[in-house]
PDB file of C-alpha atoms in Angstrom:
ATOM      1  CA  UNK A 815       2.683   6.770  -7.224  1.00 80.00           C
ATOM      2  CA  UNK A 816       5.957   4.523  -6.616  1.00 85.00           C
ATOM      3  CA  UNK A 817       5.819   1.014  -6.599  1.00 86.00           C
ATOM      4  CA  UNK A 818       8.625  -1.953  -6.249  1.00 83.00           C
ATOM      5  CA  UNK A 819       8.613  -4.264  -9.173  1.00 84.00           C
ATOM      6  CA  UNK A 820       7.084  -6.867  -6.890  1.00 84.00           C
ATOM      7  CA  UNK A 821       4.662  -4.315  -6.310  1.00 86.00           C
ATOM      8  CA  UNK A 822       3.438  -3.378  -9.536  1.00 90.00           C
ATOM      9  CA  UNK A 823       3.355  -7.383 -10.281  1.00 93.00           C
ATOM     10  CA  UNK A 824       0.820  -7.943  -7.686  1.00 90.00           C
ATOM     11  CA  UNK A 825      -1.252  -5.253  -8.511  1.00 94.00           C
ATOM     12  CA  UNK A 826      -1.341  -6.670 -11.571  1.00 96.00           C
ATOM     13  CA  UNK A 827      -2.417  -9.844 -10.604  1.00 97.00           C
ATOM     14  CA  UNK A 828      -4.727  -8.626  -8.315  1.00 97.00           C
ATOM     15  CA  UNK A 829      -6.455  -6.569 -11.315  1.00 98.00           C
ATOM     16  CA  UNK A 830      -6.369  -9.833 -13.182  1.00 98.00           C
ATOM     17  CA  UNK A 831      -8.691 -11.516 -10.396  1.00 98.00           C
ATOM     18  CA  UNK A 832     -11.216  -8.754 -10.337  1.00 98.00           C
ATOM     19  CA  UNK A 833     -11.474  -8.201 -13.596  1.00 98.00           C
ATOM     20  CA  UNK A 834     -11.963 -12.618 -14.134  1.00 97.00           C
ATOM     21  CA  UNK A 835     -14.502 -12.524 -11.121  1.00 98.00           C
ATOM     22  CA  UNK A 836     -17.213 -10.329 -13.250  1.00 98.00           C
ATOM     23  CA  UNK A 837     -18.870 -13.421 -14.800  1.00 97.00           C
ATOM     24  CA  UNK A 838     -19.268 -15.030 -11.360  1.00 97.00           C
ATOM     25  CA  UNK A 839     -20.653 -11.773  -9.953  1.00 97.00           C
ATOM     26  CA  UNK A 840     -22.974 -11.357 -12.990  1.00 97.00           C
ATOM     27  CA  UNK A 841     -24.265 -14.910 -12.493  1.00 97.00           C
ATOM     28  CA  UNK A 842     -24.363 -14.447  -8.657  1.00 94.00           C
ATOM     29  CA  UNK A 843     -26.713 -11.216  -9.889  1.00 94.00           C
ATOM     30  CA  UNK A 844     -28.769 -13.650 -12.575  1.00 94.00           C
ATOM     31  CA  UNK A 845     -29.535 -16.335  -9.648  1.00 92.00           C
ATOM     32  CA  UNK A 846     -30.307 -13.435  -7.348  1.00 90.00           C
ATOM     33  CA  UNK A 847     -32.530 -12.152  -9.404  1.00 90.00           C
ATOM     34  CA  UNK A 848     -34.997 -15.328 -10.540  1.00 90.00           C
ATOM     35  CA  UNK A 849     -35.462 -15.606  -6.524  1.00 84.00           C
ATOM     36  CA  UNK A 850     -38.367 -12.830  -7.160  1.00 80.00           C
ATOM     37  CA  UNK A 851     -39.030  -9.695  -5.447  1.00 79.00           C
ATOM     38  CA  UNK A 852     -35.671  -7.444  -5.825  1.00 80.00           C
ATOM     39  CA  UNK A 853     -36.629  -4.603  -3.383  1.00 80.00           C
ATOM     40  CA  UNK A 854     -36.474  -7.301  -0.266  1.00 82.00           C
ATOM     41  CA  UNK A 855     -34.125  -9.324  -1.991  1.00 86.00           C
ATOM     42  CA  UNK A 856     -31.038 -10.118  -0.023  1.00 89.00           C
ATOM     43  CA  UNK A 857     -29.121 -11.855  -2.187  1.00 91.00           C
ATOM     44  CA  UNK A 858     -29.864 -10.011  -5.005  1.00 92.00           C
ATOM     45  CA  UNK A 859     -28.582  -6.444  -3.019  1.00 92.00           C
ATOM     46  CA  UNK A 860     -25.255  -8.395  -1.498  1.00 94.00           C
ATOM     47  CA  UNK A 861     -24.202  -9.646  -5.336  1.00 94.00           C
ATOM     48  CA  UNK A 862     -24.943  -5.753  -6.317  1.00 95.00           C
ATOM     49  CA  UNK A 863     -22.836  -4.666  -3.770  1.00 97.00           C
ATOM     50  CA  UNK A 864     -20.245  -6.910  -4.219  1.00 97.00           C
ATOM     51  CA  UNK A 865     -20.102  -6.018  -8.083  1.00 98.00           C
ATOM     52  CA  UNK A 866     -20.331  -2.172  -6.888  1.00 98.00           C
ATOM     53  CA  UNK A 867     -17.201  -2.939  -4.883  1.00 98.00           C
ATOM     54  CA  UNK A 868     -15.130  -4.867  -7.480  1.00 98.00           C
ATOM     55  CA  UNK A 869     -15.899  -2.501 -10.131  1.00 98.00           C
ATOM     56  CA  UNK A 870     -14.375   0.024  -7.951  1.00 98.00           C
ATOM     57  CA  UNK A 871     -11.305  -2.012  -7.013  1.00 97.00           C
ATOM     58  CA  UNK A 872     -11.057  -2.331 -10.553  1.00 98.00           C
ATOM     59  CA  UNK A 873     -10.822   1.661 -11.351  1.00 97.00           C
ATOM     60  CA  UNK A 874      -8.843   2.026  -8.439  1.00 95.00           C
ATOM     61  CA  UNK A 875      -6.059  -0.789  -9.321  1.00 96.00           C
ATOM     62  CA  UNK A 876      -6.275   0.608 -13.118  1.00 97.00           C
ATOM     63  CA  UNK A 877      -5.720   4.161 -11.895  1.00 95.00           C
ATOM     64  CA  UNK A 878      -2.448   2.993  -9.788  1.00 92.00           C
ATOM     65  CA  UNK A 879      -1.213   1.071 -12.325  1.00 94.00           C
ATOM     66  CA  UNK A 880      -2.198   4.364 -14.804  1.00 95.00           C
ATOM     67  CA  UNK A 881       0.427   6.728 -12.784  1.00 92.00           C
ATOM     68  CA  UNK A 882       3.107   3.887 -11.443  1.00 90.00           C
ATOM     69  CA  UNK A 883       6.268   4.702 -11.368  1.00 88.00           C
ATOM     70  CA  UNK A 884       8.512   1.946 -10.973  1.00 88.00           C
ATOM     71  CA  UNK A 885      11.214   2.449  -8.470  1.00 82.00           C
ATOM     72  CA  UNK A 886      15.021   1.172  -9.129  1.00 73.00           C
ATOM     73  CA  UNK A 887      15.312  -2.219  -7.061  1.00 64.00           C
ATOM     74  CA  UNK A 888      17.557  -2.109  -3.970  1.00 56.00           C
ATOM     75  CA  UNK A 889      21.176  -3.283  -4.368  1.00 55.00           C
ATOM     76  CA  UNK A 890      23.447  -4.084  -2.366  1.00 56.00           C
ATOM     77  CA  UNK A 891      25.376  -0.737  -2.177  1.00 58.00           C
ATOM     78  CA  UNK A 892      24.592   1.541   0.982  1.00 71.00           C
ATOM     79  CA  UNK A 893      22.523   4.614  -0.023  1.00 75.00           C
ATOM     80  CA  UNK A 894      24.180   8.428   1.292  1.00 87.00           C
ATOM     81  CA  UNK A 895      20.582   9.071   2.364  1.00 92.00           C
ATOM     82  CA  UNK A 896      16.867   7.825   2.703  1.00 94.00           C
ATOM     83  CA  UNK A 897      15.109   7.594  -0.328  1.00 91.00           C
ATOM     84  CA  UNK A 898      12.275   5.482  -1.612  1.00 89.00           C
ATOM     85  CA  UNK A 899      13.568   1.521  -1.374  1.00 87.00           C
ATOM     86  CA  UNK A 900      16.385   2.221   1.091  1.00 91.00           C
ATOM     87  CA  UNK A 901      16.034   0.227   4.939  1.00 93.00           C
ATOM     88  CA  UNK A 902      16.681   2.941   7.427  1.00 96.00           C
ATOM     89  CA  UNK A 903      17.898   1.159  10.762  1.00 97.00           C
ATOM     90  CA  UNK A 904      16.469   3.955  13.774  1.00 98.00           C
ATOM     91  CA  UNK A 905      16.402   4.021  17.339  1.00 97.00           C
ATOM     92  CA  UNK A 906      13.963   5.730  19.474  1.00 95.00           C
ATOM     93  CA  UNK A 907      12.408   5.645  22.774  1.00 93.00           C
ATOM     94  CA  UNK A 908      10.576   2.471  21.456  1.00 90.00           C
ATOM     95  CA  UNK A 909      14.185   0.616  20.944  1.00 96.00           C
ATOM     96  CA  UNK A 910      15.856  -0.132  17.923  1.00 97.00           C
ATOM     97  CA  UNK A 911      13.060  -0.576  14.682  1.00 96.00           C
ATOM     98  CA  UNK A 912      13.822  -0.700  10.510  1.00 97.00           C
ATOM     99  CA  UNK A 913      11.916   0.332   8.368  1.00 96.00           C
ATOM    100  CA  UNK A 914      11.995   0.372   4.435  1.00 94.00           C
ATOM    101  CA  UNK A 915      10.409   3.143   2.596  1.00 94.00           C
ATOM    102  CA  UNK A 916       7.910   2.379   0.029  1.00 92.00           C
ATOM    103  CA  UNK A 917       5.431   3.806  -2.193  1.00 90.00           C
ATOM    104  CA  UNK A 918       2.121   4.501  -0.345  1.00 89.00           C
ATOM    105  CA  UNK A 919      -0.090   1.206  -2.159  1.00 87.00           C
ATOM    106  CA  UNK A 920       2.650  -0.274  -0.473  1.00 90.00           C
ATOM    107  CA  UNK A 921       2.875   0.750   2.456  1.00 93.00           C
ATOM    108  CA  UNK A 922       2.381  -2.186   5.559  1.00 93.00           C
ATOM    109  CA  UNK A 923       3.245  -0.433   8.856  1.00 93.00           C
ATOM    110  CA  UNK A 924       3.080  -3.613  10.712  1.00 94.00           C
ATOM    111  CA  UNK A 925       5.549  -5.151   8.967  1.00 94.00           C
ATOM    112  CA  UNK A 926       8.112  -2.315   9.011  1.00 95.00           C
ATOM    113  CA  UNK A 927       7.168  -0.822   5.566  1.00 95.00           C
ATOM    114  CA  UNK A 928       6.059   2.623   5.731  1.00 96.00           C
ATOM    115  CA  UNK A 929       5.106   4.959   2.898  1.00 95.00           C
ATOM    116  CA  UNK A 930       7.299   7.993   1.311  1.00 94.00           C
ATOM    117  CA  UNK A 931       4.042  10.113   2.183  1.00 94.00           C
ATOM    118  CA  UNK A 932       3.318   9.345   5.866  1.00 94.00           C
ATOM    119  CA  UNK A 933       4.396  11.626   8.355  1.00 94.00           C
ATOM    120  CA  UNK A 934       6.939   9.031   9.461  1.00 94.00           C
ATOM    121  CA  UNK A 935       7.919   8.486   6.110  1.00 96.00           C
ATOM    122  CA  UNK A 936       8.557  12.426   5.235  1.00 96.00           C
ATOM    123  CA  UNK A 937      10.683  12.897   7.952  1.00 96.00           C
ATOM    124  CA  UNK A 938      13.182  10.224   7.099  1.00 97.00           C
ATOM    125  CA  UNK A 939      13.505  11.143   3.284  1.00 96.00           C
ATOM    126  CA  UNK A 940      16.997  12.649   2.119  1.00 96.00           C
ATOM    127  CA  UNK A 941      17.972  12.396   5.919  1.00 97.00           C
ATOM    128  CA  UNK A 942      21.394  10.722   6.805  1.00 96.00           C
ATOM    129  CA  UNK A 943      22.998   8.459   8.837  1.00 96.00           C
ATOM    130  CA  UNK A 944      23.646   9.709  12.455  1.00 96.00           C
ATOM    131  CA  UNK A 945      20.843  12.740  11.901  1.00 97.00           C
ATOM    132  CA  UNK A 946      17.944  12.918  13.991  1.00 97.00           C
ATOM    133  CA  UNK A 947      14.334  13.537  13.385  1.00 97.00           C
ATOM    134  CA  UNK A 948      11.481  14.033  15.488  1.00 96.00           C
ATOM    135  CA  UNK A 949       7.650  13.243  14.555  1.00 95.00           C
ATOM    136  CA  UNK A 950       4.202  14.042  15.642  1.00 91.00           C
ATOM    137  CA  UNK A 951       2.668  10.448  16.449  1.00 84.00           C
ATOM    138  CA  UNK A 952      -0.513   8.811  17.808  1.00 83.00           C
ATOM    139  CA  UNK A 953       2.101   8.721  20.669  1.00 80.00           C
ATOM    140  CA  UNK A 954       3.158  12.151  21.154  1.00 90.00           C
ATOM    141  CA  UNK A 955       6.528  13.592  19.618  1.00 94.00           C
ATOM    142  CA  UNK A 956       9.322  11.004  18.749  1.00 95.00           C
ATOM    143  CA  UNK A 957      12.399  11.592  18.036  1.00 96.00           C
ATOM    144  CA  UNK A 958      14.355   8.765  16.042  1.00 97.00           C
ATOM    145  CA  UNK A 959      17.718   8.856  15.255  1.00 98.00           C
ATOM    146  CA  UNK A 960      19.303   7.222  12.259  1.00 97.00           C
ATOM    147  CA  UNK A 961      21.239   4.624  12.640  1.00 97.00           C
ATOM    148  CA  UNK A 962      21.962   2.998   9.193  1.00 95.00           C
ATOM    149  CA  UNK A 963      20.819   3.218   5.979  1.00 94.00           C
ATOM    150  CA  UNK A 964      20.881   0.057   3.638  1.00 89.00           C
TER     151      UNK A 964
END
């Protein structure tokens, strides 16, 4: 698993939340519970559920944070081909896009970063400048060319 710097600092901060939010959960559980009857108790099944799920978090953030491997931050030097961290300037049938390669807990399509492991994100890797690539998409077949690298 690959992760920015920035990256592994706000998974760590987002572990840090879950893990402080148990003892509101567990009291959220306590109040639940004096309310009576648990089997047709609302309340009392939303705070387990909500524990269930940031207990889970939890693992999951621990287990990312477990296998991270940081990646080296961008500079300003141009890189010979895509890699993880490099911007890779394309043009397509869409127009002219960027995107920046990331590690997949990373990964925010919308705004331009896509991960090392989507198909997308395969295609570019250890591709140069002026190559072309073509992808299966939601879309059909697209065929990007690369512009730039940065």
């Amino acid at each position: 698993m690959y992760l920015s710097s920035e990256g592994l600092k706000r998974l760590k901060e987002e572990l840090e939340k879950k893990k402080g939010s148990r003892a509101e959960i567990a009291q959220k559980i306590q109040e639940a519970k004096a309310l009576g009857d648990l089997s047709e108790n609302a309340e009392y099944q939303e705070a387990l559920a909500t524990q269930s799920f940031n207990e889970g978090r939890i693992i999951e953030l621990e287990e990312i944070l477990r296998q991270a491997q940081v990646i080296s931050e961008r500079t300003n030097h141009k890189h010979e081909a895509v890699e993880i961290s490099a911007q890779v300037k394309v043009e397509s049938k869409f127009g002219n896009q960027q995107f920046t390669i990331v590690g997949s807990s990373e990964a925010d399509p919308i705004k331009g970063f896509i991960s090392n492991e989507s198909p997308l994100g395969r295609a570019f890797i250890g591709r140069k400048s002026g190559q072309e690539v073509e992808v299966e998409t939601p879309k059909g077949k697209v065929k990007y060319k690369i512009l730039d690298i940065l």
